[in-house]
Coordinates of C-alpha atoms in Angstrom, one line a residue:
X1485 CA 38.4 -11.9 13.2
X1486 CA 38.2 -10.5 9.8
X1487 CA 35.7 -10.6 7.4
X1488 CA 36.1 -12.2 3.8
X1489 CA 33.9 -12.7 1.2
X1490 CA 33.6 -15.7 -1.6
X1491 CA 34.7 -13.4 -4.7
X1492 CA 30.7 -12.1 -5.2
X1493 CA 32.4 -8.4 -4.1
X1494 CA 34.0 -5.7 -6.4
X1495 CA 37.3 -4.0 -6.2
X1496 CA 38.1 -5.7 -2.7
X1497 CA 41.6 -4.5 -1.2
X1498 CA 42.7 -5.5 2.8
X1499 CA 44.0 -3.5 4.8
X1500 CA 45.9 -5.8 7.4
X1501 CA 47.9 -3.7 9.3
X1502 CA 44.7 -1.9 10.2
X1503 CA 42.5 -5.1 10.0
X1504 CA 39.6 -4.2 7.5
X1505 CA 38.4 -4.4 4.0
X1506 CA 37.1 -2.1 1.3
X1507 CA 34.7 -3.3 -1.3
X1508 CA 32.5 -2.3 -3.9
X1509 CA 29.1 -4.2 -3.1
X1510 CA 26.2 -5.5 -6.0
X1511 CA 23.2 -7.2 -5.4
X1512 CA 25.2 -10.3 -5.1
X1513 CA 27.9 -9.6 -2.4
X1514 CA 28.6 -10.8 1.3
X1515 CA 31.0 -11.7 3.5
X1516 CA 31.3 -14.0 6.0
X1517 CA 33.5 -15.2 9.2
X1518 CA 33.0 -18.3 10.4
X1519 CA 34.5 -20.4 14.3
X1520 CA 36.1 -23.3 14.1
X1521 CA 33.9 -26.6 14.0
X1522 CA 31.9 -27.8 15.4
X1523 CA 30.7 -24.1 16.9
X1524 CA 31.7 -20.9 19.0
X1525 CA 29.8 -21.1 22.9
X1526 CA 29.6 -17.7 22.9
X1527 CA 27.0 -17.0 25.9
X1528 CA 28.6 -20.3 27.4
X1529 CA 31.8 -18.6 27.5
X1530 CA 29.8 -14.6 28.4
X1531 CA 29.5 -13.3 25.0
X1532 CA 26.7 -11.3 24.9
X1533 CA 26.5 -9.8 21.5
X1534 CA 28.8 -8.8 18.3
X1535 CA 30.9 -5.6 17.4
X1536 CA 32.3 -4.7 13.9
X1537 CA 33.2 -1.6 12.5
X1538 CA 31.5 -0.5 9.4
X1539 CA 32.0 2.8 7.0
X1540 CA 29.1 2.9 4.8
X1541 CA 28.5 5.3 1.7
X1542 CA 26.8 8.5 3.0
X1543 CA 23.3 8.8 2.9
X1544 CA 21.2 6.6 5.3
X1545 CA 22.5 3.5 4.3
X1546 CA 21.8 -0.2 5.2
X1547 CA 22.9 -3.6 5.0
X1548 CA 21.8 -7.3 7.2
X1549 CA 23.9 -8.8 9.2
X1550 CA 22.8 -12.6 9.5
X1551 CA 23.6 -14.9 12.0
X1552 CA 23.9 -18.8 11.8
X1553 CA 23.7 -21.0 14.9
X1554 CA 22.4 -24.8 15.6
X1555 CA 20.5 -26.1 18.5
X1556 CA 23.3 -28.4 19.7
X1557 CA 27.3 -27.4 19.6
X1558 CA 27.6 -30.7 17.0
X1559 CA 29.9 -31.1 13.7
X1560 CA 26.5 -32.6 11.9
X1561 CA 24.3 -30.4 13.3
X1562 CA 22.1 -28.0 10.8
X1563 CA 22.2 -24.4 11.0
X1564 CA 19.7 -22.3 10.7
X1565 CA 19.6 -18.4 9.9
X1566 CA 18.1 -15.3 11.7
X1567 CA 18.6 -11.9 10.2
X1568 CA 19.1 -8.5 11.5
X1569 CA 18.8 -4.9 9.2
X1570 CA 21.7 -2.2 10.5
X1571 CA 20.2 1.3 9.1
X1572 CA 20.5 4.8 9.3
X1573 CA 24.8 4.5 8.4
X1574 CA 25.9 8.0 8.2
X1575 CA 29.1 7.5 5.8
X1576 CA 31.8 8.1 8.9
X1577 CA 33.4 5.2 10.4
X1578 CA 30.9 3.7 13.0
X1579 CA 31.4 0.4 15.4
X1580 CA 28.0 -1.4 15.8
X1581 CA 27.3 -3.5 18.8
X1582 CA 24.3 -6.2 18.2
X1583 CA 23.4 -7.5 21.3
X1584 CA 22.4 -11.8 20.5
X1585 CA 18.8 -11.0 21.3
X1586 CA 18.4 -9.1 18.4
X1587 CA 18.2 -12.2 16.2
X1588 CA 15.1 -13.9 16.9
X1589 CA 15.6 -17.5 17.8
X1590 CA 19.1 -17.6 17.3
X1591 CA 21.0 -19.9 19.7
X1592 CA 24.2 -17.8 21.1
X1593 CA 25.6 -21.0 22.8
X1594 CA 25.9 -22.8 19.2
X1595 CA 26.9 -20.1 16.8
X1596 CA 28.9 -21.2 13.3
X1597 CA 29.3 -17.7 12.0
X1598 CA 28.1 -14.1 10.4
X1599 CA 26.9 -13.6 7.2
X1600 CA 27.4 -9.7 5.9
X1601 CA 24.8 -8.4 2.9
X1602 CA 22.2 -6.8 1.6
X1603 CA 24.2 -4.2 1.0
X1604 CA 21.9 -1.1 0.2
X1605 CA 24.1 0.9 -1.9
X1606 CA 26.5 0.2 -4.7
X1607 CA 27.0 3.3 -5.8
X1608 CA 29.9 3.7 -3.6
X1609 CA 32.7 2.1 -1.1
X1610 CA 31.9 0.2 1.9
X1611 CA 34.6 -1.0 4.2
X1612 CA 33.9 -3.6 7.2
X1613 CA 36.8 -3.8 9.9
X1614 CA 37.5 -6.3 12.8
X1615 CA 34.4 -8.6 13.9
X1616 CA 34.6 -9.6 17.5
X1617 CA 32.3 -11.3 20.2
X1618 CA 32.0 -8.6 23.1
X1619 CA 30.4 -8.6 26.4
X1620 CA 28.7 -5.4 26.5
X1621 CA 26.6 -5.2 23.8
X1622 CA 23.5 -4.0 25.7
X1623 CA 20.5 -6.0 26.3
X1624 CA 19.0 -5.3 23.4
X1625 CA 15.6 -4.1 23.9
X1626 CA 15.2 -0.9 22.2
X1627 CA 15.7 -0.6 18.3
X1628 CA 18.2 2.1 18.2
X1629 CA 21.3 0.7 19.9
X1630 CA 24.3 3.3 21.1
X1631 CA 27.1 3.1 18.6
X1632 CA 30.6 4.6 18.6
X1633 CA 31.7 7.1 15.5
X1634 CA 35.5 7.2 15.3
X1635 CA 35.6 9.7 12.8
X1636 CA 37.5 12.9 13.9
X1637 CA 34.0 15.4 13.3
X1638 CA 31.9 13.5 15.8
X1639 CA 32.0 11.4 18.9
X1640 CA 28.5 9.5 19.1
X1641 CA 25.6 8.8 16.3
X1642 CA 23.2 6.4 16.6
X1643 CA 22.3 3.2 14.4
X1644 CA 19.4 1.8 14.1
X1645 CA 18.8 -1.8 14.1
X1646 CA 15.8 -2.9 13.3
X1647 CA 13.8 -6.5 13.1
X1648 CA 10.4 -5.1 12.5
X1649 CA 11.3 -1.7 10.4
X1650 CA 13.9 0.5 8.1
X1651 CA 14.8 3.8 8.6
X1652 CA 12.6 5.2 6.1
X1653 CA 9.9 3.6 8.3
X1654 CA 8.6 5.1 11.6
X1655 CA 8.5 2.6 13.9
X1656 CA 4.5 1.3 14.4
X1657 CA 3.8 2.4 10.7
X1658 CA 4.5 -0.5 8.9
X1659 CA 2.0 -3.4 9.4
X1660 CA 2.6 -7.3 8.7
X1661 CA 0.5 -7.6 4.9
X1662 CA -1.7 -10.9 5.0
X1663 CA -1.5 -12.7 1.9
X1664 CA -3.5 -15.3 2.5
X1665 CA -4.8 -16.9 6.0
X1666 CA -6.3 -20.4 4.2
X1667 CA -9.2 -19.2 6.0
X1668 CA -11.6 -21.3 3.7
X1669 CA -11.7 -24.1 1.7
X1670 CA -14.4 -23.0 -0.7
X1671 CA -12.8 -19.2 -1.0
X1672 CA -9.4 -21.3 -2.2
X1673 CA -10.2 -24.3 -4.2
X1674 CA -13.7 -22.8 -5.7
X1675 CA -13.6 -19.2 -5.8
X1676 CA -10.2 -18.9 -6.3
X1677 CA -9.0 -15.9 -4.2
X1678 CA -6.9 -15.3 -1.5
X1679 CA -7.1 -13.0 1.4
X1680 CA -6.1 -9.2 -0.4
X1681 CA -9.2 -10.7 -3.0
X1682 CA -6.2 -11.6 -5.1
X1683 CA -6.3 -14.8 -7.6
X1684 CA -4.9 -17.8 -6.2
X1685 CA -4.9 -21.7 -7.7
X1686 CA -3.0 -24.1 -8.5
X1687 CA -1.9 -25.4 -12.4
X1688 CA -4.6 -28.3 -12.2
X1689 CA -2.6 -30.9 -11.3
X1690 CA -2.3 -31.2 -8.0
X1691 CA -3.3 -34.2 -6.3
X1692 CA -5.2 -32.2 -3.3
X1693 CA -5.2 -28.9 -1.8
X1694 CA -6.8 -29.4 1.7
X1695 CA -7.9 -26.4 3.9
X1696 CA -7.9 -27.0 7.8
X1697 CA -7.5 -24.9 10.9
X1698 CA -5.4 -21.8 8.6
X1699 CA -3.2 -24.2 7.1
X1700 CA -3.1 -25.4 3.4
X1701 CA -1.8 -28.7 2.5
X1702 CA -0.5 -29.6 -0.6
X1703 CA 0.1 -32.9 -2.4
X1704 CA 1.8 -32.2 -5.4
X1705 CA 1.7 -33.9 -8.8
X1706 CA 5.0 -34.4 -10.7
X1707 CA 5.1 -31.0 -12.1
X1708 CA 2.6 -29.3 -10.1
X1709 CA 2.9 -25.5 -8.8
X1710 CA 0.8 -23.3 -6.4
X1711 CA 0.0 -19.4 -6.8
X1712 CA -0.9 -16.7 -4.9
X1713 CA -1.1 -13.0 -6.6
X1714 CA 0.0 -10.0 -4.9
X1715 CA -1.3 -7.2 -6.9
X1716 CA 1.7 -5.2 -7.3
X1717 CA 2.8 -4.7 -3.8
X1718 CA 6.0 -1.7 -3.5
X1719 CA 7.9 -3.4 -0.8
X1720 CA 11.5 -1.1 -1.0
X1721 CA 12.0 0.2 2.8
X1722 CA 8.8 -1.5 4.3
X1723 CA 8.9 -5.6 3.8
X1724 CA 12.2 -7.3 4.4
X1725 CA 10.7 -10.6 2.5
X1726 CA 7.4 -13.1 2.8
X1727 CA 7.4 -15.6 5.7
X1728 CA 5.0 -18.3 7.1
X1729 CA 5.3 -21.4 8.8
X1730 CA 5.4 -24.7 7.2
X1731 CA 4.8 -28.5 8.3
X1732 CA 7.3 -31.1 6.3
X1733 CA 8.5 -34.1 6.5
X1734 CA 12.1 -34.5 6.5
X1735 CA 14.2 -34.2 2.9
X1736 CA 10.8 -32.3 1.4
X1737 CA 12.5 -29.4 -1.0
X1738 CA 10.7 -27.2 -2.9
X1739 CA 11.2 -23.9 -5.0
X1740 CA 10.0 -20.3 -4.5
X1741 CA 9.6 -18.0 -7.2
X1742 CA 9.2 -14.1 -7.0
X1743 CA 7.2 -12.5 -9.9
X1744 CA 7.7 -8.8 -10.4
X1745 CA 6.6 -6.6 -13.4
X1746 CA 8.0 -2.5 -13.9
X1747 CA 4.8 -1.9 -15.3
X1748 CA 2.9 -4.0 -12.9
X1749 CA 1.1 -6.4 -15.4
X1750 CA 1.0 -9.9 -14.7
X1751 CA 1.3 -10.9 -18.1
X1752 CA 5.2 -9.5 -18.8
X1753 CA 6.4 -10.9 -15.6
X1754 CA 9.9 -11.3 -14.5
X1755 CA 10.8 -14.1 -12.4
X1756 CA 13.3 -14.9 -10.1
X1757 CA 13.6 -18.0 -8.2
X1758 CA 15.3 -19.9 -5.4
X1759 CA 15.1 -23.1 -3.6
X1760 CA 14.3 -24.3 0.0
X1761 CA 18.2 -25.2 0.1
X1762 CA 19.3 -21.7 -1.2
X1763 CA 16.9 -20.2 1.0
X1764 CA 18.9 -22.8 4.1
X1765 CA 15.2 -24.0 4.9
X1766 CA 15.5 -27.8 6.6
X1767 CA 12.5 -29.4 7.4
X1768 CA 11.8 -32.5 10.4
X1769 CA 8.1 -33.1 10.4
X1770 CA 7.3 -30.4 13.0
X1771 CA 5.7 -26.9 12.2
X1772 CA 8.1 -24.5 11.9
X1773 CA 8.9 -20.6 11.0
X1774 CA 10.5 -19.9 7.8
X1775 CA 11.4 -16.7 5.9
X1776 CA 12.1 -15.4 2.0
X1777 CA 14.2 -12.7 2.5
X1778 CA 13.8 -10.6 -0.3
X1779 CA 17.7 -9.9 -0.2
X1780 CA 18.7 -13.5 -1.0
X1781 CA 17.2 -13.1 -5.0
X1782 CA 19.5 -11.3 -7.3
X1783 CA 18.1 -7.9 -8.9
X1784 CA 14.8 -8.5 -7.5
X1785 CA 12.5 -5.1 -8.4
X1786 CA 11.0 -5.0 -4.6
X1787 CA 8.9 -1.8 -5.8
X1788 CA 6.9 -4.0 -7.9
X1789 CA 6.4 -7.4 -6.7
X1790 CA 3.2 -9.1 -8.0
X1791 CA 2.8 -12.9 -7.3
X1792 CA 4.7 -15.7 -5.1
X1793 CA 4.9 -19.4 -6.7
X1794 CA 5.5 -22.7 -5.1
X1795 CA 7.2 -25.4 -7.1
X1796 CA 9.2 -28.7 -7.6
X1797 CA 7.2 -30.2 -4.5
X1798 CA 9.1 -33.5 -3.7
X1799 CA 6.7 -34.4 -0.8
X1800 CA 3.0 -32.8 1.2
X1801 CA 3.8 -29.6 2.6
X1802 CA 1.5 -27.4 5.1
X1803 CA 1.8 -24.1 5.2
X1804 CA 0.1 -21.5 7.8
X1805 CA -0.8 -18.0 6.8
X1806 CA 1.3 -16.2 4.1
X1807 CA 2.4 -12.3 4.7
X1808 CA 4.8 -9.9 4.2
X1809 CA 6.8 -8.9 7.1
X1810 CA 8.4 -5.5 7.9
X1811 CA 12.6 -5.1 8.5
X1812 CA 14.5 -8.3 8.2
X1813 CA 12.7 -10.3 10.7
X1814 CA 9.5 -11.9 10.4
X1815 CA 7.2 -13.7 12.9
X1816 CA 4.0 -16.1 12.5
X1817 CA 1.2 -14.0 11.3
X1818 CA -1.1 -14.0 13.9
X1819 CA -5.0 -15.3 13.0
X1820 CA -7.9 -13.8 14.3
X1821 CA -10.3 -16.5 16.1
X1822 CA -13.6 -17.2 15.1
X1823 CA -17.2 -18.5 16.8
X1824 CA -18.6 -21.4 15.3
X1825 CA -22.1 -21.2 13.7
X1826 CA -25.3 -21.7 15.3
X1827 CA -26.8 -25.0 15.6
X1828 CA -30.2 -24.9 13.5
X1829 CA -33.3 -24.9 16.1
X1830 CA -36.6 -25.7 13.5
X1831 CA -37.0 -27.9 10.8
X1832 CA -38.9 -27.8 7.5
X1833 CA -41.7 -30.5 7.0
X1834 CA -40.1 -33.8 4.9
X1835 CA -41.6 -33.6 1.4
X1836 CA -43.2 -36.6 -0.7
X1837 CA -43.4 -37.7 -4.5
X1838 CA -42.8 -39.3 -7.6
X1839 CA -38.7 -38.8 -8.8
X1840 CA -38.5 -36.7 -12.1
X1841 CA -34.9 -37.7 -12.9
X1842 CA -31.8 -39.5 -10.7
X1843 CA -28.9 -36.8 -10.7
X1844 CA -26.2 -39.4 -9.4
X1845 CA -26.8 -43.1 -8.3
X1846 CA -22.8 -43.1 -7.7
X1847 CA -21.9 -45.9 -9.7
X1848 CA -19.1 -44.3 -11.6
X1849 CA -16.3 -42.7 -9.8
X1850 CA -16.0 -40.0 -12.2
X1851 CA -19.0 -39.0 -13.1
X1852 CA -22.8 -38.9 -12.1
X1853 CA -25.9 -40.8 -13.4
X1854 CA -26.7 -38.1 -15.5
X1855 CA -22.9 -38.3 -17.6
X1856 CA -21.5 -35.6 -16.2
X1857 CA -18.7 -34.9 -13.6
X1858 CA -19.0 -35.5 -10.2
X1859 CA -16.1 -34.9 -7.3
X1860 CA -14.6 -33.7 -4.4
X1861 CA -11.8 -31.1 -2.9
X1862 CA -9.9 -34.1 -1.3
X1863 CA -10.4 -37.7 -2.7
X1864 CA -9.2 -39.0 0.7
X1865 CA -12.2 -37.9 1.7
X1866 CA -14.7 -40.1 0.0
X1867 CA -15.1 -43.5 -0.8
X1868 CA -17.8 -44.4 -3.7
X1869 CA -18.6 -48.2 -3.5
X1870 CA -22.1 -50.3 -3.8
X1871 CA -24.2 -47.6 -5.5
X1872 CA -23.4 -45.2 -2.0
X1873 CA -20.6 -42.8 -1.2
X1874 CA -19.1 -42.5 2.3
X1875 CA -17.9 -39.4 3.6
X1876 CA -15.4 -38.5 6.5
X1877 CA -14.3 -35.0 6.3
X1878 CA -12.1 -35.3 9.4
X1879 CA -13.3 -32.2 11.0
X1880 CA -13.0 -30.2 8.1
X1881 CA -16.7 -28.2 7.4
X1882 CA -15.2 -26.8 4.0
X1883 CA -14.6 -29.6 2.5
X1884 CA -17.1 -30.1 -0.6
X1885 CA -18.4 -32.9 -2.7
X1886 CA -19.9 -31.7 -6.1
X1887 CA -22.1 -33.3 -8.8
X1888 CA -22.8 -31.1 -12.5
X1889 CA -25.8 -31.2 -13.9
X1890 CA -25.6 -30.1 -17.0
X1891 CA -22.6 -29.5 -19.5
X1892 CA -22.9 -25.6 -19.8
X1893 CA -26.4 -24.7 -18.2
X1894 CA -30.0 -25.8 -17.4
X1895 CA -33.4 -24.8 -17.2
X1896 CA -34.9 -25.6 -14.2
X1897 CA -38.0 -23.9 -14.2
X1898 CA -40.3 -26.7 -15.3
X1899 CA -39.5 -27.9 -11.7
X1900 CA -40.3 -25.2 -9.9
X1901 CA -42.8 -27.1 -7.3
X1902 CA -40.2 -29.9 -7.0
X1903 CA -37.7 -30.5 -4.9
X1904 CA -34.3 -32.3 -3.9
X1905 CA -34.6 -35.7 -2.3
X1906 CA -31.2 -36.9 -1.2
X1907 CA -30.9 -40.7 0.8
X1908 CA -28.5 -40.4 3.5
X1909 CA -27.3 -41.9 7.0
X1910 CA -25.4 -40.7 10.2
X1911 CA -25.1 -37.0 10.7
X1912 CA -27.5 -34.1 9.2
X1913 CA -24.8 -31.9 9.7
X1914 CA -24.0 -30.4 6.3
X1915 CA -25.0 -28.4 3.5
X1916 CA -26.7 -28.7 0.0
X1917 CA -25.3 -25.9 -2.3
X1918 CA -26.8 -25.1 -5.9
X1919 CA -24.5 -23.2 -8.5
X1920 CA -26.6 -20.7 -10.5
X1921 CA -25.1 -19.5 -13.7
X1922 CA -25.2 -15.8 -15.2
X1923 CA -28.5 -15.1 -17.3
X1924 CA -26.7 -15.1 -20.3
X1925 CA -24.9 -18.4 -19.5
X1926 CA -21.6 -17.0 -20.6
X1927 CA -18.3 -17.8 -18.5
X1928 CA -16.5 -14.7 -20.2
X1929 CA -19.4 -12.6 -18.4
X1930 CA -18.8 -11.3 -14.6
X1931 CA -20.1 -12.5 -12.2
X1932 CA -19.4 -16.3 -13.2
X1933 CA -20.8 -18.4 -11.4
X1934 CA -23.2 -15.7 -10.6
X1935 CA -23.9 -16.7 -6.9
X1936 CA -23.8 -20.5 -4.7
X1937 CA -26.8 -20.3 -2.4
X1938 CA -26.6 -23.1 0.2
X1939 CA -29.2 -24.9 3.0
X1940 CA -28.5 -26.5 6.0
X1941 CA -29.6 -30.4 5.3
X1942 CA -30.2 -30.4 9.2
X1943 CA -33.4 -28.5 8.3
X1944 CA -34.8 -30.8 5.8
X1945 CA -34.4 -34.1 7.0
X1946 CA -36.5 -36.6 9.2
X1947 CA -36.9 -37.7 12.8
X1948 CA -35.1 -41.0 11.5
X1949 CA -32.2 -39.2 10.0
X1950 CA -32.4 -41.0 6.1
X1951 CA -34.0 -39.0 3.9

């Protein structure tokens, strides 16, 4: 089989007597070959890999070679993409054998076809020759497979494919970058950074943004979007794209948008944007691993990419932790475990007197008794009814509940001697957190809010568990 493309190539002339194509590639070209419907068997019938001849421009070239298979052999089934980076072409005519385990998660008994791209120069010709199925192509576990040159000069070179690295790489030097592990609640939704201490948020209108267990979910409004900035992170021969795994129901679509900026400031961005079904992402309700190769967005400046945006929302979507990956294949980032917090041993003595002032009696649902806003991270999580409010934070410990007190700032100091009395029942297990402001009481002044000092309520209540 042959390769041909869908007219995104330059200057393309066949060759059939000697069964191959030369092309001028852009940032926008591939070519394809696809089996007859509804799939090729190919390890079914003792495939065990694929062979194409390639003649790249000289200079340590590189192009991906995707692969699209389904997890049954079925007309309607939907495929799915792994990816592969071929590096290290020399510029003499070279056949490169990919052995199936090279693509991870691929299914070789369903496979629909082979998707050619990414092409790493345009400067010059490439030319791609016959594409077969063959069943020697090695078992794949090193990175630099054995191909053979055909040119006159030379009878061996070696090409290296890679899932994890480039050729400008060494392998074990590049290292997945976390972009954000949704390790906390409070660092997201109040503090406003991610995990390379990078601003993250939302646009304000979403309906909830809901840390649990490193996973984010988010319930989007009708025009909501989602953030996280990057710096300005130089990707070119090190990431191969941003993956991470996501929870949705079926028919969710959404939109990914790449920032990048020459001069790396944020405020003259360039965007470039694509959506889940561009990007071939299906979703069934289970927690899957998807990628955003960086290949797939036209003219994309990889040197200088500075923020990742999530838009268009049609239905709650989970994701798990956000990174970079290196090569063409990524994998789930993997999250460091953590001990849970000490159970408090001692108490402090309950404390008695008169009430200076009532800071929420919870008969509004928007705000507190003293006018002023009052709210939580999830409203799922709260229920405000008969002058009480009812909590169930379903296992989730940074889930918050906050009440202002003032509409800028207050001076507490004429209670100095007093303290916080707060009626409760059920579990002691939480925290009472007070926001204290800068000294000048100016939000265009760093550090704002100048610190959030918390106490465990478990230390302060009574042997009855009310008060």
């Amino acid at each position: 089989m042959v390769p041909t493309d869908d007219g995104s190539c330059t200057a393309l002339e066949a060759d059939t007597a000697n069964r191959r194509v030369t092309f001028g590639a852009n940032a926008n070209c591939y070519f394809y070959t696809n089996f007859p419907a509804p799939c090729q068997e190919a390890s079914t019938d003792g495939y065990n890999g694929l062979a194409f001849s390639v003649k790249a421009p000289a200079g340590d070239a590189s192009m991906v070679v995707e692969i699209q298979t389904t997890t049954t052999c079925s007309a309607t089934a939907v495929a799915t993409s792994s990816y592969f980076t071929v590096s290290g072409l020399t510029g003499n005519t070279q056949t490169v054998n990919i052995p199936f385990t090279q693509w991870a998660g691929a299914n070789a008994a369903s496979v629909k076809g082979f998707i050619f791209q990414g092409f790493s120069t345009t400067s010059s010709t490439w030319e791609i020759g016959q594409t077969s199925l063959v069943c020697g192509a090695g078992s794949g576990g090193n990175s630099s497979i054995r191909v053979t040159n055909t040119s006159k000069t030379s009878s061996t070179s070696e090409v290296s494919l890679s899932a994890s690295t480039t050729a400008s790489t060494p392998p074990g030097a590049c290292i997945d970058l976390l972009i954000d592990d949704w390790s906390s609640q409070s660092r997201l939704t109040f503090l406003f950074y991610n995990a390379l201490l990078l601003p993250t948020s939302d646009d304000g209108t979403m309906k909830s943004i809901v840390v649990a267990n490193n996973r984010v979910t988010l319930t989007s409004g009708s025009s909501s979007y989602f953030y996280s900035m990057v710096g300005c992170t130089s990707a070119r021969n090190k990431y191969g794209g941003i993956g991470m795994n996501i929870k949705a129901a079926a028919g969710t679509t959404l939109q990914v948008e790449l920032q990048t900026s020459a001069s790396c400031d944020s405020s003259s961005s360039t965007s470039s944007s694509l959506s889940s079904t561009q990007l071939g992402w299906t979703f069934d309700g289970t927690e899957k691993y998807y990628s955003i190769p960086f290949f797939k967005f036209s003219s994309l400046d990889t040197g200088h990419i500075t923020a990742i945006l999530f838009s268009n929302l049609n239905r709650a979507v989970t994701f798990g932790p956000l990174a970079f990956y290196c090569g063409g294949t990524g994998s789930p980032y993997p999250v460091a475990s953590s001990s849970q917090p000490a159970v408090p041993t001692s108490t402090v003595p309950a404390t008695s007197g008169p009430n200076s002032f009532v800071i929420d009696a919870f008969a509004n649902p928007d705000t507190n008794a003293l006018g002023f806003w009052h709210g939580g991270d999830n409203p799922a999580t709260y229920t405000i009814s008969g002058g009480t409010i009812t909590f169930s934070m379903k296992g989730n410990a940074d889930l918050s509940w906050y009440t202002q007190l003032s509409g800028s700032c207050s001076d507490f100091t004429a209670n100095d001697n007093g303290y916080l009395h707060i009626a409760y029942t059920g579990s002691a297990a939480f925290s009472v957190a007070l926001q204290q402001h800068n000294p000048s009481c100016n939000e265009g002044v760093a550090p704002y809010p100048q610190t959030w000092d918390d106490v465990e309520a478990g230390r302060y209540s009574n042997s009855a568990k009310t008060d």
